[in-house]
PDB file of C-alpha atoms and ligand atoms in Angstrom:
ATOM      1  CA  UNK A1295     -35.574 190.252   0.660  1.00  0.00           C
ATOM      2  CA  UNK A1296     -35.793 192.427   3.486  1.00  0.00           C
ATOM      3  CA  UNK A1297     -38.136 192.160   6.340  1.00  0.00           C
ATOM      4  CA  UNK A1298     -39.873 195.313   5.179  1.00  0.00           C
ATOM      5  CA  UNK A1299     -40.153 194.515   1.715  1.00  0.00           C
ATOM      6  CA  UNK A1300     -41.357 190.942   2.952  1.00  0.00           C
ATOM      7  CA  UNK A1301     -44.030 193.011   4.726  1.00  0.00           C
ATOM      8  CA  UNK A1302     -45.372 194.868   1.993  1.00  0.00           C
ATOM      9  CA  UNK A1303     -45.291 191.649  -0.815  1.00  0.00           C
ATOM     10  CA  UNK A1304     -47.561 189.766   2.150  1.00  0.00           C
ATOM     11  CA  UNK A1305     -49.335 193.205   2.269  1.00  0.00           C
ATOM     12  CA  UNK A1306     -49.894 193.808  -1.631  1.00  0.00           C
ATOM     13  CA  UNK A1307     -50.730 190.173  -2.373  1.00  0.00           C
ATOM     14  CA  UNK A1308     -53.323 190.274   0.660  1.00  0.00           C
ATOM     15  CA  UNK A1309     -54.710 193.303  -1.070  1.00  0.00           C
ATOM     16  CA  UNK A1310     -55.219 191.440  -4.419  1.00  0.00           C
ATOM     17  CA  UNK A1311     -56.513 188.107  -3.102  1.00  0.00           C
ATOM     18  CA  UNK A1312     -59.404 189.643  -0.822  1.00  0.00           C
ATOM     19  CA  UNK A1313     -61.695 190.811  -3.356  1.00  0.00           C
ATOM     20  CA  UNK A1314     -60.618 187.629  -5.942  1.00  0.00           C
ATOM     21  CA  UNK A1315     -61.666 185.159  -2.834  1.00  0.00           C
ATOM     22  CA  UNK A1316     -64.572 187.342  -1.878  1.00  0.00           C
ATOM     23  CA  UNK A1317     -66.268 187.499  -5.462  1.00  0.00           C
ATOM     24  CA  UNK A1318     -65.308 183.705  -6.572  1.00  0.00           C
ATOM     25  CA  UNK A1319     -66.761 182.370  -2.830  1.00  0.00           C
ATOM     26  CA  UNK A1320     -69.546 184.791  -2.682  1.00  0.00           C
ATOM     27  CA  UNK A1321     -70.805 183.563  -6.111  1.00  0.00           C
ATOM     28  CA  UNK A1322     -70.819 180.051  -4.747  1.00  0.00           C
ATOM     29  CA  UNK A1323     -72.703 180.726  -2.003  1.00  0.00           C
ATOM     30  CA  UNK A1324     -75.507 183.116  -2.910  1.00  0.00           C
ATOM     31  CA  UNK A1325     -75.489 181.978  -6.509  1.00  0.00           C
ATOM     32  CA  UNK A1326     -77.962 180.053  -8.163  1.00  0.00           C
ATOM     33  CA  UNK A1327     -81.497 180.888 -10.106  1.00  0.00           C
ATOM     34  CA  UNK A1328     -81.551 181.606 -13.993  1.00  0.00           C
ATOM     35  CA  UNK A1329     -78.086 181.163 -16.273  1.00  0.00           C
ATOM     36  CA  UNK A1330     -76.556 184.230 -17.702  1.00  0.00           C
ATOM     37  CA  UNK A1331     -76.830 182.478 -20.447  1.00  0.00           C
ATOM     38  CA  UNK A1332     -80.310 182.272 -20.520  1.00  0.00           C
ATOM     39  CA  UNK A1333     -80.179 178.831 -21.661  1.00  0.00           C
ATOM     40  CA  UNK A1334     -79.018 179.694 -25.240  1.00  0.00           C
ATOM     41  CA  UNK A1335     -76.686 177.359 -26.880  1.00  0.00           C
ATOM     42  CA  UNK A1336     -73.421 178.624 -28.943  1.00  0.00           C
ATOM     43  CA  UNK A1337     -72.762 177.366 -32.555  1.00  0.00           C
ATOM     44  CA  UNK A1338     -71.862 173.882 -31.330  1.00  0.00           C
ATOM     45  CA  UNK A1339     -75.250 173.092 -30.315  1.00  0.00           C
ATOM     46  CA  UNK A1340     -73.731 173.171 -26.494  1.00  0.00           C
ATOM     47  CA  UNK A1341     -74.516 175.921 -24.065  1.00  0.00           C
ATOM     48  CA  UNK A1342     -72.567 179.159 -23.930  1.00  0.00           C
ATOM     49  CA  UNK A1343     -71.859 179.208 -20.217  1.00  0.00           C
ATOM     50  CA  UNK A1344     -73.873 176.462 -18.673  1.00  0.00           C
ATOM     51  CA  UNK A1345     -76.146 176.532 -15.860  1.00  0.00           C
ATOM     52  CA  UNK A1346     -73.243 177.045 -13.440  1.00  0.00           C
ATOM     53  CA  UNK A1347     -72.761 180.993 -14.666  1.00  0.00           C
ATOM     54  CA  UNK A1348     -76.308 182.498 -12.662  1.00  0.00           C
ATOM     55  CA  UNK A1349     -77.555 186.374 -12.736  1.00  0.00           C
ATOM     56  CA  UNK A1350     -77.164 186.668  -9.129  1.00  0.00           C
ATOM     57  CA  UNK A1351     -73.879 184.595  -8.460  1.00  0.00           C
ATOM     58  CA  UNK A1352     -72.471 186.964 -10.621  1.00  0.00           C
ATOM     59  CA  UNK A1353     -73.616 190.163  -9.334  1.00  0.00           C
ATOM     60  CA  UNK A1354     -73.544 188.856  -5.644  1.00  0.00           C
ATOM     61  CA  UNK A1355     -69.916 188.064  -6.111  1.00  0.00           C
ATOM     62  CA  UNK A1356     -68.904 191.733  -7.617  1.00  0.00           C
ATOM     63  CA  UNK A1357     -70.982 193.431  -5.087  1.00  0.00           C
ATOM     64  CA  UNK A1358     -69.916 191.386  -2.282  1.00  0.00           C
ATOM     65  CA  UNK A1359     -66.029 192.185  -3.190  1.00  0.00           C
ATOM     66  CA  UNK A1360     -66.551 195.377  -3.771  1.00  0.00           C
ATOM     67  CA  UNK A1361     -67.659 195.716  -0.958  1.00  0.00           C
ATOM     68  CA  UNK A1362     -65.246 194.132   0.940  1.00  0.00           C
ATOM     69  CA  UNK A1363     -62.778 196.509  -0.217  1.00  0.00           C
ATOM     70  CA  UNK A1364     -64.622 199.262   1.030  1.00  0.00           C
ATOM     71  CA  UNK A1365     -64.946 197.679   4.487  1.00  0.00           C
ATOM     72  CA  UNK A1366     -60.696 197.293   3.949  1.00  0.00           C
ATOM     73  CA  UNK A1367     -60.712 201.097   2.934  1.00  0.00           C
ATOM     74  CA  UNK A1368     -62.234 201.957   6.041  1.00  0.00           C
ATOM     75  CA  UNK A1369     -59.932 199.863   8.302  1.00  0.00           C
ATOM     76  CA  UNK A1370     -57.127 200.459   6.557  1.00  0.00           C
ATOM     77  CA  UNK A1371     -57.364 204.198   5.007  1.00  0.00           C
ATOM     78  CA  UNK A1372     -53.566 203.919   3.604  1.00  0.00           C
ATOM     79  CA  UNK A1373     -54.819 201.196   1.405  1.00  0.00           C
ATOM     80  CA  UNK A1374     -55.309 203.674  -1.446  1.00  0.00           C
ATOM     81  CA  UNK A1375     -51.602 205.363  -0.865  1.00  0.00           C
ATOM     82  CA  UNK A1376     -49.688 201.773  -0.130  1.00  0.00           C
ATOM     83  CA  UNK A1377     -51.601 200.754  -3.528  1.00  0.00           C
ATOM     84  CA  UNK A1378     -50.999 203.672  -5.566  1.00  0.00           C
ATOM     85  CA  UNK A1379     -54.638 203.170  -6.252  1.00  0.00           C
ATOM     86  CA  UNK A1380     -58.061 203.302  -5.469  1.00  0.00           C
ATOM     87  CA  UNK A1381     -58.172 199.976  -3.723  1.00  0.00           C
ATOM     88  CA  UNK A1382     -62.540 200.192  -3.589  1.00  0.00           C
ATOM     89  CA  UNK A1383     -62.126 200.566  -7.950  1.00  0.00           C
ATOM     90  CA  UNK A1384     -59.215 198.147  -7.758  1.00  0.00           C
ATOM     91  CA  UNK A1385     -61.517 195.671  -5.798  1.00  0.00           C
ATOM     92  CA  UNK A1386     -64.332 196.168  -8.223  1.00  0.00           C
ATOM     93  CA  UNK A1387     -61.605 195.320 -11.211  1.00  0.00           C
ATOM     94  CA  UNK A1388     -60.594 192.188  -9.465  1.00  0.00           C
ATOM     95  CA  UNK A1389     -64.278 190.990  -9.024  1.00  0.00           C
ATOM     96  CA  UNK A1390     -65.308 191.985 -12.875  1.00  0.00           C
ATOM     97  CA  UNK A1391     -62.328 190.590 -14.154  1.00  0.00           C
ATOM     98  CA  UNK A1392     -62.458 187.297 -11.993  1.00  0.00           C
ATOM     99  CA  UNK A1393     -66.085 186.988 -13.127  1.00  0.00           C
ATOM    100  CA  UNK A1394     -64.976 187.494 -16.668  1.00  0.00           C
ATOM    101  CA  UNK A1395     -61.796 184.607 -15.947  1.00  0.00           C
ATOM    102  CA  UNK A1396     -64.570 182.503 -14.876  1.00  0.00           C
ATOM    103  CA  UNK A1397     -67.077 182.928 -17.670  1.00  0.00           C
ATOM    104  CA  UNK A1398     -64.082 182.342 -20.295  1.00  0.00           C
ATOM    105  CA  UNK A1399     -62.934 179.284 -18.223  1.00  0.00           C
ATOM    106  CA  UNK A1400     -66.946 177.572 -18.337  1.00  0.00           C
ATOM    107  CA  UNK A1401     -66.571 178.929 -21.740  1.00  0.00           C
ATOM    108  CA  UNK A1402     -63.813 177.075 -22.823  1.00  0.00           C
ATOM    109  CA  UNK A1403     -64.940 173.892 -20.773  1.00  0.00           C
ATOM    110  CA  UNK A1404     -68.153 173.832 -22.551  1.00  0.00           C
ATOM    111  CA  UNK A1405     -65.971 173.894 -26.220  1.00  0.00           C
ATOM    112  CA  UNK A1406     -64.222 171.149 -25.161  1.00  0.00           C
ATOM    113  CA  UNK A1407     -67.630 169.470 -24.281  1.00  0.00           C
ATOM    114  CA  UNK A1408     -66.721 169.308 -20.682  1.00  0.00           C
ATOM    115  CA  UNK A1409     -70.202 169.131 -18.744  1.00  0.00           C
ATOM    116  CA  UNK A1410     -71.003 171.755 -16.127  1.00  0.00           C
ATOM    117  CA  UNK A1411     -69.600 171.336 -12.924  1.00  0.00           C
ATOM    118  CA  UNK A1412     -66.547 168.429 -14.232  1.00  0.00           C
ATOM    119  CA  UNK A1413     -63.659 169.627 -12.901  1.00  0.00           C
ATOM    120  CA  UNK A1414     -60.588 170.546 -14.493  1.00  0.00           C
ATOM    121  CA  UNK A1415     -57.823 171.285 -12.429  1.00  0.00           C
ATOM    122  CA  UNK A1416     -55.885 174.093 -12.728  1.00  0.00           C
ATOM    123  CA  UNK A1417     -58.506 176.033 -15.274  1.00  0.00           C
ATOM    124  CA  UNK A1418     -61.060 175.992 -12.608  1.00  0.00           C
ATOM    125  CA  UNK A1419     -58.561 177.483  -9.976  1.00  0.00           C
ATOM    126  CA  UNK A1420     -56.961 179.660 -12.250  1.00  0.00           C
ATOM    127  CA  UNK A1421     -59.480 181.635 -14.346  1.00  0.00           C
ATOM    128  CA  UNK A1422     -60.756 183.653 -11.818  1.00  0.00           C
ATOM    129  CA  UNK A1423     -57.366 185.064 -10.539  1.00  0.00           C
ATOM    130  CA  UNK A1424     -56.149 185.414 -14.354  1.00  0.00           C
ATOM    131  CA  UNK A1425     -58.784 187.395 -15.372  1.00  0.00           C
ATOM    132  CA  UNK A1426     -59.027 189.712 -12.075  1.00  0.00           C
ATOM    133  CA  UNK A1427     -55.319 190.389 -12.261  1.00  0.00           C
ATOM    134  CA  UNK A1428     -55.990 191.275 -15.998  1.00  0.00           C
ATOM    135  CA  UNK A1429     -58.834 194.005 -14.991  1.00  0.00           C
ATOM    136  CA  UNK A1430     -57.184 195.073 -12.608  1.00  0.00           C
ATOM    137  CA  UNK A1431     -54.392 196.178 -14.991  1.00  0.00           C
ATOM    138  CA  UNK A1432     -55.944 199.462 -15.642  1.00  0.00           C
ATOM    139  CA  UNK A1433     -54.929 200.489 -12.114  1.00  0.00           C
ATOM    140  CA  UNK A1434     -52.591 198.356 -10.843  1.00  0.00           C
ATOM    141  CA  UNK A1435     -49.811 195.945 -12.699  1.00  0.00           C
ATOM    142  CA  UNK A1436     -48.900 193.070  -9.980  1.00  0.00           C
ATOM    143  CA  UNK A1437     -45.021 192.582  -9.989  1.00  0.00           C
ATOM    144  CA  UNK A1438     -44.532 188.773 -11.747  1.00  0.00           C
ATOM    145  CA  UNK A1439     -44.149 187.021  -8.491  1.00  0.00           C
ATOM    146  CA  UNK A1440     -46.935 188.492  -7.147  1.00  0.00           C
ATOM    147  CA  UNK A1441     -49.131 186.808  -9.646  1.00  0.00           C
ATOM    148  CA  UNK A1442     -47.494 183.795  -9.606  1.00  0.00           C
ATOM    149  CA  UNK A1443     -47.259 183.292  -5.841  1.00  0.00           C
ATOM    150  CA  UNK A1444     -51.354 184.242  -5.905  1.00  0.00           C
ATOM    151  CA  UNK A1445     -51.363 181.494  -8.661  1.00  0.00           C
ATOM    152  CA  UNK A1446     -49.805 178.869  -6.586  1.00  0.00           C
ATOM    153  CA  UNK A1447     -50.896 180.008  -3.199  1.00  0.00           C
ATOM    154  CA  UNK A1448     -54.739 179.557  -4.783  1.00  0.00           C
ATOM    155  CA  UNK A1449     -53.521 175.806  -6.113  1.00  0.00           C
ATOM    156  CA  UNK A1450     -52.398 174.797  -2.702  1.00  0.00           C
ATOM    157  CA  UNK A1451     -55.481 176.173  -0.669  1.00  0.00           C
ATOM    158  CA  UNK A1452     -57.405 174.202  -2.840  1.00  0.00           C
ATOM    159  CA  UNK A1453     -55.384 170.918  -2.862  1.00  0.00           C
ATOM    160  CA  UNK A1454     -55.829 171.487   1.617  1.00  0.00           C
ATOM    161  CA  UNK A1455     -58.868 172.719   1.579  1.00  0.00           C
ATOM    162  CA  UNK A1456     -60.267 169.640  -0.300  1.00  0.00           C
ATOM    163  CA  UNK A1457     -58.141 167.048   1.646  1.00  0.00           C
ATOM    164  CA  UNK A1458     -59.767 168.545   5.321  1.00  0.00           C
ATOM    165  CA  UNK A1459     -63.347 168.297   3.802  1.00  0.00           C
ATOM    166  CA  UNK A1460     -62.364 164.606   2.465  1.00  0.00           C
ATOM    167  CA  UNK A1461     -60.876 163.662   5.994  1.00  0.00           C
ATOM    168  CA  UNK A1462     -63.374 165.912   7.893  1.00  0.00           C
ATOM    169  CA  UNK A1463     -65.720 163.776   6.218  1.00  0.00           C
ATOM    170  CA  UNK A1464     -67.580 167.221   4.857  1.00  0.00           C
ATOM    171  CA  UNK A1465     -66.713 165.823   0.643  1.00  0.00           C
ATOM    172  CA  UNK A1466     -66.849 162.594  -0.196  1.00  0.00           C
ATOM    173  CA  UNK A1467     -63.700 162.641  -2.974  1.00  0.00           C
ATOM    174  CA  UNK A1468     -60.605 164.774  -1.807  1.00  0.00           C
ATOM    175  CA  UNK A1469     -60.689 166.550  -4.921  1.00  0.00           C
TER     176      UNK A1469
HETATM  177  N1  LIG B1810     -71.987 180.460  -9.416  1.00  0.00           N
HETATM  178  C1  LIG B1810     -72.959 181.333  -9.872  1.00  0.00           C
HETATM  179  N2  LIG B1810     -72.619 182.385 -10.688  1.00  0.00           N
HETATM  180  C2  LIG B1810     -71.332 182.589 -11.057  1.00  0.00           C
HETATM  181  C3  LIG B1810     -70.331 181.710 -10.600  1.00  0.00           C
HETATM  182  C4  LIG B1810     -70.689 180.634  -9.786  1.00  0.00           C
HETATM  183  O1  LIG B1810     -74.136 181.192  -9.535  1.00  0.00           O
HETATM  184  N3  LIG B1810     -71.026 183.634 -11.853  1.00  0.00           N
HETATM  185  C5  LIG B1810     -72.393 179.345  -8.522  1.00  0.00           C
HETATM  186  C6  LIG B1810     -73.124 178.235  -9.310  1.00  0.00           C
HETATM  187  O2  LIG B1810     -74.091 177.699  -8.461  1.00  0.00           O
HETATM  188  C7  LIG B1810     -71.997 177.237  -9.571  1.00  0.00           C
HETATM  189  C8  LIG B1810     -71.164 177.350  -8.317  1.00  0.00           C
HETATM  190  O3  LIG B1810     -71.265 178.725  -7.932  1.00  0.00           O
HETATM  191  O4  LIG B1810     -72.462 175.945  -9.785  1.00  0.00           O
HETATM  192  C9  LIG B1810     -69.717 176.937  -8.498  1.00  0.00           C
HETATM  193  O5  LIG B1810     -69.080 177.765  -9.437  1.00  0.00           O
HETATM  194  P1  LIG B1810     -68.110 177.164 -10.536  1.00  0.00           P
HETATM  195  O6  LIG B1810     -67.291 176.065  -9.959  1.00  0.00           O
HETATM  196  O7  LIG B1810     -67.420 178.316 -11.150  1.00  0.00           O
HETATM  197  O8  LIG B1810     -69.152 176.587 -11.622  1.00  0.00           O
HETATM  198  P2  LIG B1810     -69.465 175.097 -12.086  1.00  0.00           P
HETATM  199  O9  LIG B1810     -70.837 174.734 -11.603  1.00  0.00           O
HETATM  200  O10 LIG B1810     -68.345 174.214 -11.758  1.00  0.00           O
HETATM  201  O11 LIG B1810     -69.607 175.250 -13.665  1.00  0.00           O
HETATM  202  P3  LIG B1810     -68.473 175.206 -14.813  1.00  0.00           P
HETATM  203  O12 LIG B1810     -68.289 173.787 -15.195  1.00  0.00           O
HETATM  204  O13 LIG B1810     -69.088 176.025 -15.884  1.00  0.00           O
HETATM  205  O14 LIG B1810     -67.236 175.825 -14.258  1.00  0.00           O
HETATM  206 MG1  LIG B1811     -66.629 174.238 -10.668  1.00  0.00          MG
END
C-alpha cells in the first residue's frame, strides 16, 4: 500500500464512520420518551422493538448525522468529488440504514427473548454499521476491507472504551 493510497483508505473510512458514530451516539444521548413501537407486541406475545427503539432517538440520531455531514461538506468541499458522491445524501444513508441495523438487531434480540438493554456482543456493535453500509449502497459500495476494518475498528473502540470507564471508575462492569 502506498502512502497515498494509505491516505485516502484512512480518508474514505473516516468518511463512512462519522455519520454511523454520530447517529448511533446521538440516539443515546438525546433519546428517550415513547417506543417506536408504541408498546405493541409482535406475534410472540414479546415487544416488536422494545422500549430501547424511542421516536426521538431515532430522528435525533438521523438528523444529527446528517447534519454532521453537512458541517464535513462545508469544511471539506472535495468530500463530494473524493466520494464520488453526495457525501450530505451519503450521510443521511448511513444514519437511516444504521437506524434500520439497529431496529433489526433489537428485533432479533427480542425473538430470541433477549430483554431490552442485555447485551449481546458483537450484534449490538455490529447492526448499526451493517445496516448503514447497506443504505448507503445506493451511492456508495465500500471496498471489502473497508467494511471490515470499520467492523473491527468499531469492536475494539468498544472493548477500550468500556475498559477506561471500568478503570476510570465511570461503569461499574468493563463490558
Ligand atoms: N435510543 C433511542 N432510540 C434509538 C436508539 C437508541 O432512544 N433509535 C436510546 C435508548 O434510550 C436506548 C439507548 O439509546 O436505551 C441505547 O441504545 P441501544 O443500546 O441500541 O438500545 P438498548 O436499550 O440496548 O435496547 P436493545 O436491547 O433493544 O438493543
Ligand atoms: Mg444496548
Amino acid at each position: 500500500m502506498t502512502e497515498q493510497s494509505l491516505i485516502q483508505f484512512v480518508l474514505r473510512v473516516s468518511l463512512m464512520a462519522i455519520p454511523l458514530y454520530i447517529c448511533n451516539g446521538m440516539a443515546l444521548v438525546l433519546g428517550g420518551g415513547k417506543p417506536i413501537d408504541r408498546g405493541k407486541k409482535f406475534l410472540d406475545g414479546k415487544r416488536w422493538l422494545g422500549d430501547g427503539k424511542t421516536l426521538r432517538g431515532t430522528f435525533c440520531g438521523i438528523a444529527a448525522a446528517t447534519l454532521g455531514a453537512f458541517a464535513v461538506t462545508l469544511a471539506f468541499p472535495g468530500a463530494r468529488i473524493f466520494l464520488g458522491a453526495d457525501y450530505i445524501a451519503y450521510g443521511f444513508l448511513l444514519a437511516a440504514g444504521a437506524v434500520a441495523g439497529d431496529f433489526a438487531g433489537s428485533f432479533l434480540k427480542r425473538r430470541l427473548g433477549i430483554e431490552r438493554g442485555k447485551r449481546v456482543f458483537l450484534l449490538d456493535q455490529l447492526d448499526f454499521i451493517g445496516g448503514g453500509l447497506v443504505f448507503g449502497l445506493a451511492l456508495l459500495a465500500p471496498a471489502a476491507i473497508e467494511a471490515l476494518f470499520l467492523f473491527a475498528f468499531t469492536l475494539m473502540a468498544h472493548v477500550i472504551g468500556n475498559q477506561i470507564a471500568y478503570r476510570t471508575k465511570i461503569k461499574k462492569v468493563p463490558w
